[in-house]
PDB file of C-alpha atoms in Angstrom:
ATOM      1  CA  UNK A  95      20.352 -11.652 -11.745  1.00 70.00           C
ATOM      2  CA  UNK A  96      19.285 -13.914 -14.749  1.00 77.00           C
ATOM      3  CA  UNK A  97      21.069 -17.274 -15.600  1.00 83.00           C
ATOM      4  CA  UNK A  98      22.299 -15.606 -18.901  1.00 83.00           C
ATOM      5  CA  UNK A  99      23.901 -12.078 -17.144  1.00 85.00           C
ATOM      6  CA  UNK A 100      25.793 -15.063 -15.044  1.00 87.00           C
ATOM      7  CA  UNK A 101      27.180 -17.347 -18.186  1.00 87.00           C
ATOM      8  CA  UNK A 102      27.969 -14.130 -19.986  1.00 88.00           C
ATOM      9  CA  UNK A 103      29.316 -13.032 -17.057  1.00 88.00           C
ATOM     10  CA  UNK A 104      31.384 -15.886 -15.884  1.00 89.00           C
ATOM     11  CA  UNK A 105      31.940 -16.899 -19.835  1.00 89.00           C
ATOM     12  CA  UNK A 106      33.574 -13.699 -21.177  1.00 89.00           C
ATOM     13  CA  UNK A 107      35.814 -13.908 -17.935  1.00 89.00           C
ATOM     14  CA  UNK A 108      37.101 -17.104 -18.435  1.00 90.00           C
ATOM     15  CA  UNK A 109      37.956 -16.534 -21.884  1.00 89.00           C
ATOM     16  CA  UNK A 110      39.963 -13.530 -21.024  1.00 88.00           C
ATOM     17  CA  UNK A 111      41.857 -15.453 -18.479  1.00 89.00           C
ATOM     18  CA  UNK A 112      42.553 -18.090 -21.113  1.00 88.00           C
ATOM     19  CA  UNK A 113      43.473 -15.332 -23.385  1.00 90.00           C
ATOM     20  CA  UNK A 114      46.204 -14.903 -21.333  1.00 89.00           C
ATOM     21  CA  UNK A 115      48.218 -17.600 -21.864  1.00 90.00           C
ATOM     22  CA  UNK A 116      48.154 -17.751 -25.806  1.00 91.00           C
ATOM     23  CA  UNK A 117      49.337 -13.777 -25.412  1.00 91.00           C
ATOM     24  CA  UNK A 118      52.551 -14.469 -23.059  1.00 92.00           C
ATOM     25  CA  UNK A 119      53.450 -17.166 -25.414  1.00 92.00           C
ATOM     26  CA  UNK A 120      53.593 -14.608 -28.133  1.00 92.00           C
ATOM     27  CA  UNK A 121      55.580 -12.894 -26.375  1.00 92.00           C
ATOM     28  CA  UNK A 122      58.105 -15.367 -25.777  1.00 93.00           C
ATOM     29  CA  UNK A 123      58.537 -16.736 -29.833  1.00 92.00           C
ATOM     30  CA  UNK A 124      58.549 -12.711 -30.269  1.00 91.00           C
ATOM     31  CA  UNK A 125      61.863 -12.056 -27.947  1.00 93.00           C
ATOM     32  CA  UNK A 126      63.201 -15.591 -29.964  1.00 92.00           C
ATOM     33  CA  UNK A 127      61.432 -14.474 -33.277  1.00 90.00           C
ATOM     34  CA  UNK A 128      59.622 -17.193 -34.359  1.00 90.00           C
ATOM     35  CA  UNK A 129      56.818 -16.182 -36.259  1.00 90.00           C
ATOM     36  CA  UNK A 130      54.970 -19.209 -37.144  1.00 92.00           C
ATOM     37  CA  UNK A 131      54.616 -19.734 -33.119  1.00 91.00           C
ATOM     38  CA  UNK A 132      53.763 -15.786 -33.101  1.00 91.00           C
ATOM     39  CA  UNK A 133      50.830 -16.074 -35.743  1.00 92.00           C
ATOM     40  CA  UNK A 134      49.515 -19.139 -34.362  1.00 92.00           C
ATOM     41  CA  UNK A 135      49.266 -17.277 -30.540  1.00 92.00           C
ATOM     42  CA  UNK A 136      47.551 -14.537 -32.058  1.00 92.00           C
ATOM     43  CA  UNK A 137      45.330 -17.174 -33.558  1.00 93.00           C
ATOM     44  CA  UNK A 138      43.895 -17.962 -29.861  1.00 91.00           C
ATOM     45  CA  UNK A 139      44.161 -14.915 -28.747  1.00 91.00           C
ATOM     46  CA  UNK A 140      41.859 -13.607 -31.341  1.00 92.00           C
ATOM     47  CA  UNK A 141      39.577 -16.966 -30.895  1.00 92.00           C
ATOM     48  CA  UNK A 142      39.288 -15.841 -27.457  1.00 91.00           C
ATOM     49  CA  UNK A 143      38.797 -12.246 -27.923  1.00 91.00           C
ATOM     50  CA  UNK A 144      36.208 -13.565 -29.753  1.00 92.00           C
ATOM     51  CA  UNK A 145      35.006 -16.220 -27.420  1.00 92.00           C
ATOM     52  CA  UNK A 146      34.764 -12.824 -24.855  1.00 91.00           C
ATOM     53  CA  UNK A 147      32.642 -10.927 -27.360  1.00 92.00           C
ATOM     54  CA  UNK A 148      29.910 -13.294 -28.196  1.00 92.00           C
ATOM     55  CA  UNK A 149      30.084 -13.715 -23.854  1.00 91.00           C
ATOM     56  CA  UNK A 150      29.325 -10.286 -23.651  1.00 91.00           C
ATOM     57  CA  UNK A 151      26.501 -10.035 -26.334  1.00 91.00           C
ATOM     58  CA  UNK A 152      25.045 -13.402 -23.533  1.00 90.00           C
ATOM     59  CA  UNK A 153      25.330 -10.871 -21.053  1.00 91.00           C
ATOM     60  CA  UNK A 154      23.611  -7.986 -22.536  1.00 91.00           C
ATOM     61  CA  UNK A 155      20.630 -10.027 -23.334  1.00 91.00           C
ATOM     62  CA  UNK A 156      20.324 -11.408 -20.049  1.00 89.00           C
ATOM     63  CA  UNK A 157      20.723  -7.594 -18.383  1.00 90.00           C
ATOM     64  CA  UNK A 158      17.747  -6.415 -20.821  1.00 91.00           C
ATOM     65  CA  UNK A 159      15.784  -9.586 -19.690  1.00 90.00           C
ATOM     66  CA  UNK A 160      15.723  -8.794 -16.130  1.00 90.00           C
ATOM     67  CA  UNK A 161      15.209  -5.267 -17.240  1.00 91.00           C
ATOM     68  CA  UNK A 162      12.027  -6.557 -18.272  1.00 92.00           C
ATOM     69  CA  UNK A 163      11.511  -9.117 -15.623  1.00 91.00           C
ATOM     70  CA  UNK A 164      11.900  -6.171 -12.653  1.00 92.00           C
ATOM     71  CA  UNK A 165       9.264  -3.531 -15.505  1.00 94.00           C
ATOM     72  CA  UNK A 166       6.897  -6.140 -15.143  1.00 95.00           C
ATOM     73  CA  UNK A 167       7.374  -6.989 -11.659  1.00 94.00           C
ATOM     74  CA  UNK A 168       7.416  -3.221 -10.895  1.00 95.00           C
ATOM     75  CA  UNK A 169       3.852  -3.210 -13.058  1.00 95.00           C
ATOM     76  CA  UNK A 170       2.395  -6.093 -11.385  1.00 95.00           C
ATOM     77  CA  UNK A 171       3.287  -4.928  -7.669  1.00 95.00           C
ATOM     78  CA  UNK A 172       1.505  -1.065  -8.529  1.00 95.00           C
ATOM     79  CA  UNK A 173      -1.644  -3.365 -10.213  1.00 95.00           C
ATOM     80  CA  UNK A 174      -1.357  -5.534  -6.689  1.00 95.00           C
ATOM     81  CA  UNK A 175      -1.659  -1.904  -4.575  1.00 95.00           C
ATOM     82  CA  UNK A 176      -4.192  -0.629  -6.535  1.00 95.00           C
ATOM     83  CA  UNK A 177      -6.509  -3.290  -6.373  1.00 95.00           C
ATOM     84  CA  UNK A 178      -6.002  -3.319  -2.315  1.00 95.00           C
ATOM     85  CA  UNK A 179      -6.604  -0.132  -2.629  1.00 95.00           C
ATOM     86  CA  UNK A 180      -9.755   0.068  -4.303  1.00 95.00           C
ATOM     87  CA  UNK A 181     -10.702  -3.399  -2.620  1.00 95.00           C
ATOM     88  CA  UNK A 182      -9.640  -1.445   0.824  1.00 94.00           C
ATOM     89  CA  UNK A 183     -11.599   2.038  -0.516  1.00 94.00           C
ATOM     90  CA  UNK A 184     -15.124  -0.317  -1.073  1.00 94.00           C
ATOM     91  CA  UNK A 185     -15.120  -2.001   2.262  1.00 93.00           C
ATOM     92  CA  UNK A 186     -14.884   1.212   3.584  1.00 91.00           C
ATOM     93  CA  UNK A 187     -17.917   2.196   1.297  1.00 90.00           C
ATOM     94  CA  UNK A 188     -20.062  -0.781   2.152  1.00 88.00           C
ATOM     95  CA  UNK A 189     -18.938   0.289   6.670  1.00 85.00           C
ATOM     96  CA  UNK A 190     -20.349   3.509   6.132  1.00 83.00           C
ATOM     97  CA  UNK A 191     -23.283   2.614   4.428  1.00 81.00           C
ATOM     98  CA  UNK A 192     -24.449   0.174   7.053  1.00 79.00           C
ATOM     99  CA  UNK A 193     -24.068   3.072   9.938  1.00 76.00           C
ATOM    100  CA  UNK A 194     -25.970   4.958   7.413  1.00 74.00           C
ATOM    101  CA  UNK A 195     -28.555   2.193   7.409  1.00 71.00           C
ATOM    102  CA  UNK A 196     -28.944   0.894  11.288  1.00 67.00           C
ATOM    103  CA  UNK A 197     -31.745   1.553  13.309  1.00 62.00           C
ATOM    104  CA  UNK A 198     -32.207   4.608  14.588  1.00 59.00           C
ATOM    105  CA  UNK A 199     -33.142   5.293  18.677  1.00 63.00           C
ATOM    106  CA  UNK A 200     -36.502   5.547  19.417  1.00 67.00           C
ATOM    107  CA  UNK A 201     -36.927   8.605  21.579  1.00 73.00           C
ATOM    108  CA  UNK A 202     -40.131   8.382  24.638  1.00 79.00           C
ATOM    109  CA  UNK A 203     -41.264  11.607  26.295  1.00 82.00           C
ATOM    110  CA  UNK A 204     -42.148  10.891  29.494  1.00 85.00           C
ATOM    111  CA  UNK A 205     -45.941  11.552  31.243  1.00 87.00           C
ATOM    112  CA  UNK A 206     -44.892  14.463  32.924  1.00 86.00           C
ATOM    113  CA  UNK A 207     -43.268  15.436  29.863  1.00 83.00           C
ATOM    114  CA  UNK A 208     -46.761  15.282  27.438  1.00 84.00           C
ATOM    115  CA  UNK A 209     -48.735  16.454  30.207  1.00 85.00           C
ATOM    116  CA  UNK A 210     -46.537  20.199  30.654  1.00 83.00           C
ATOM    117  CA  UNK A 211     -46.009  20.368  26.626  1.00 82.00           C
ATOM    118  CA  UNK A 212     -50.058  19.766  26.642  1.00 82.00           C
ATOM    119  CA  UNK A 213     -50.970  22.131  28.822  1.00 80.00           C
ATOM    120  CA  UNK A 214     -48.530  24.926  27.281  1.00 73.00           C
ATOM    121  CA  UNK A 215     -49.951  23.835  23.633  1.00 67.00           C
ATOM    122  CA  UNK A 216     -53.600  24.641  24.893  1.00 64.00           C
ATOM    123  CA  UNK A 217     -52.372  27.963  26.269  1.00 58.00           C
ATOM    124  CA  UNK A 218     -50.808  28.928  23.095  1.00 55.00           C
ATOM    125  CA  UNK A 219     -53.437  27.864  21.248  1.00 55.00           C
ATOM    126  CA  UNK A 220     -56.326  29.213  23.332  1.00 51.00           C
ATOM    127  CA  UNK A 221     -54.346  32.430  23.897  1.00 50.00           C
ATOM    128  CA  UNK A 222     -55.551  32.302  27.082  1.00 50.00           C
ATOM    129  CA  UNK A 223     -53.319  31.774  29.599  1.00 51.00           C
ATOM    130  CA  UNK A 224     -54.893  30.450  32.006  1.00 54.00           C
ATOM    131  CA  UNK A 225     -53.770  32.476  35.213  1.00 58.00           C
ATOM    132  CA  UNK A 226     -50.358  30.555  34.948  1.00 58.00           C
ATOM    133  CA  UNK A 227     -47.382  32.576  34.287  1.00 60.00           C
ATOM    134  CA  UNK A 228     -45.237  31.742  31.318  1.00 58.00           C
ATOM    135  CA  UNK A 229     -41.849  31.738  34.033  1.00 61.00           C
ATOM    136  CA  UNK A 230     -44.725  28.798  35.791  1.00 59.00           C
ATOM    137  CA  UNK A 231     -44.981  27.018  32.002  1.00 57.00           C
ATOM    138  CA  UNK A 232     -41.421  27.266  31.135  1.00 59.00           C
ATOM    139  CA  UNK A 233     -40.482  25.570  34.505  1.00 59.00           C
ATOM    140  CA  UNK A 234     -42.953  22.868  34.854  1.00 56.00           C
ATOM    141  CA  UNK A 235     -40.710  21.659  31.912  1.00 59.00           C
ATOM    142  CA  UNK A 236     -37.482  22.091  32.679  1.00 63.00           C
ATOM    143  CA  UNK A 237     -37.084  18.970  34.458  1.00 65.00           C
ATOM    144  CA  UNK A 238     -33.729  17.682  36.904  1.00 67.00           C
ATOM    145  CA  UNK A 239     -31.623  15.635  33.562  1.00 70.00           C
ATOM    146  CA  UNK A 240     -31.932  11.541  33.629  1.00 75.00           C
ATOM    147  CA  UNK A 241     -29.905   9.079  31.793  1.00 78.00           C
ATOM    148  CA  UNK A 242     -31.765   6.598  30.362  1.00 81.00           C
ATOM    149  CA  UNK A 243     -29.044   2.875  30.382  1.00 85.00           C
ATOM    150  CA  UNK A 244     -29.193   0.802  27.448  1.00 83.00           C
ATOM    151  CA  UNK A 245     -31.820  -1.786  29.022  1.00 86.00           C
ATOM    152  CA  UNK A 246     -35.049   1.890  29.123  1.00 83.00           C
ATOM    153  CA  UNK A 247     -34.428   2.406  32.785  1.00 84.00           C
ATOM    154  CA  UNK A 248     -34.045   5.909  33.800  1.00 81.00           C
ATOM    155  CA  UNK A 249     -31.222   6.964  36.161  1.00 78.00           C
ATOM    156  CA  UNK A 250     -30.885  10.038  37.634  1.00 71.00           C
ATOM    157  CA  UNK A 251     -27.115  12.295  37.629  1.00 66.00           C
ATOM    158  CA  UNK A 252     -25.042  11.608  40.813  1.00 70.00           C
ATOM    159  CA  UNK A 253     -24.818  14.133  43.769  1.00 69.00           C
ATOM    160  CA  UNK A 254     -22.116  16.423  42.753  1.00 68.00           C
ATOM    161  CA  UNK A 255     -21.839  15.356  39.529  1.00 67.00           C
ATOM    162  CA  UNK A 256     -21.044  17.812  36.912  1.00 70.00           C
ATOM    163  CA  UNK A 257     -21.449  17.312  33.109  1.00 66.00           C
ATOM    164  CA  UNK A 258     -19.769  18.722  30.459  1.00 72.00           C
ATOM    165  CA  UNK A 259     -19.582  17.556  26.738  1.00 73.00           C
ATOM    166  CA  UNK A 260     -16.232  17.882  24.296  1.00 75.00           C
ATOM    167  CA  UNK A 261     -17.255  17.968  20.977  1.00 73.00           C
TER     168      UNK A 261
END
């Protein structure tokens, strides 16, 4: 709460409370029929009412300033959130670019695979069977699956192990 708002509320409250005393004096003077005291008391009541009204204006100004500060704060928070989202998006784009630029894996073909490939391409190029049927050539290319470790060593499949791939 803004200080002007607090000042206005407390000032108006005190003025209204202080207005009760001259109002009570006015009522007593009215019962006695003393018009001079009544006029003086009403003058004090009017002064306190004017002060309460002035404090009400101060309260309204303070409330406007509070609303303005709240709008500015909300706008600053919104801008901070937008900036944070931009930074997160840029970081994500940077990570995506880095992952696309990373080194690719290298595939090497074993000597047995090269030999089988050479035999297959020779028979296809010459158009001759060389006495080897197509089934035998396919069987030569089909070998047991080999798994490579991070160090590049080949490891055969474990006996009785089944592979399943889920995408």
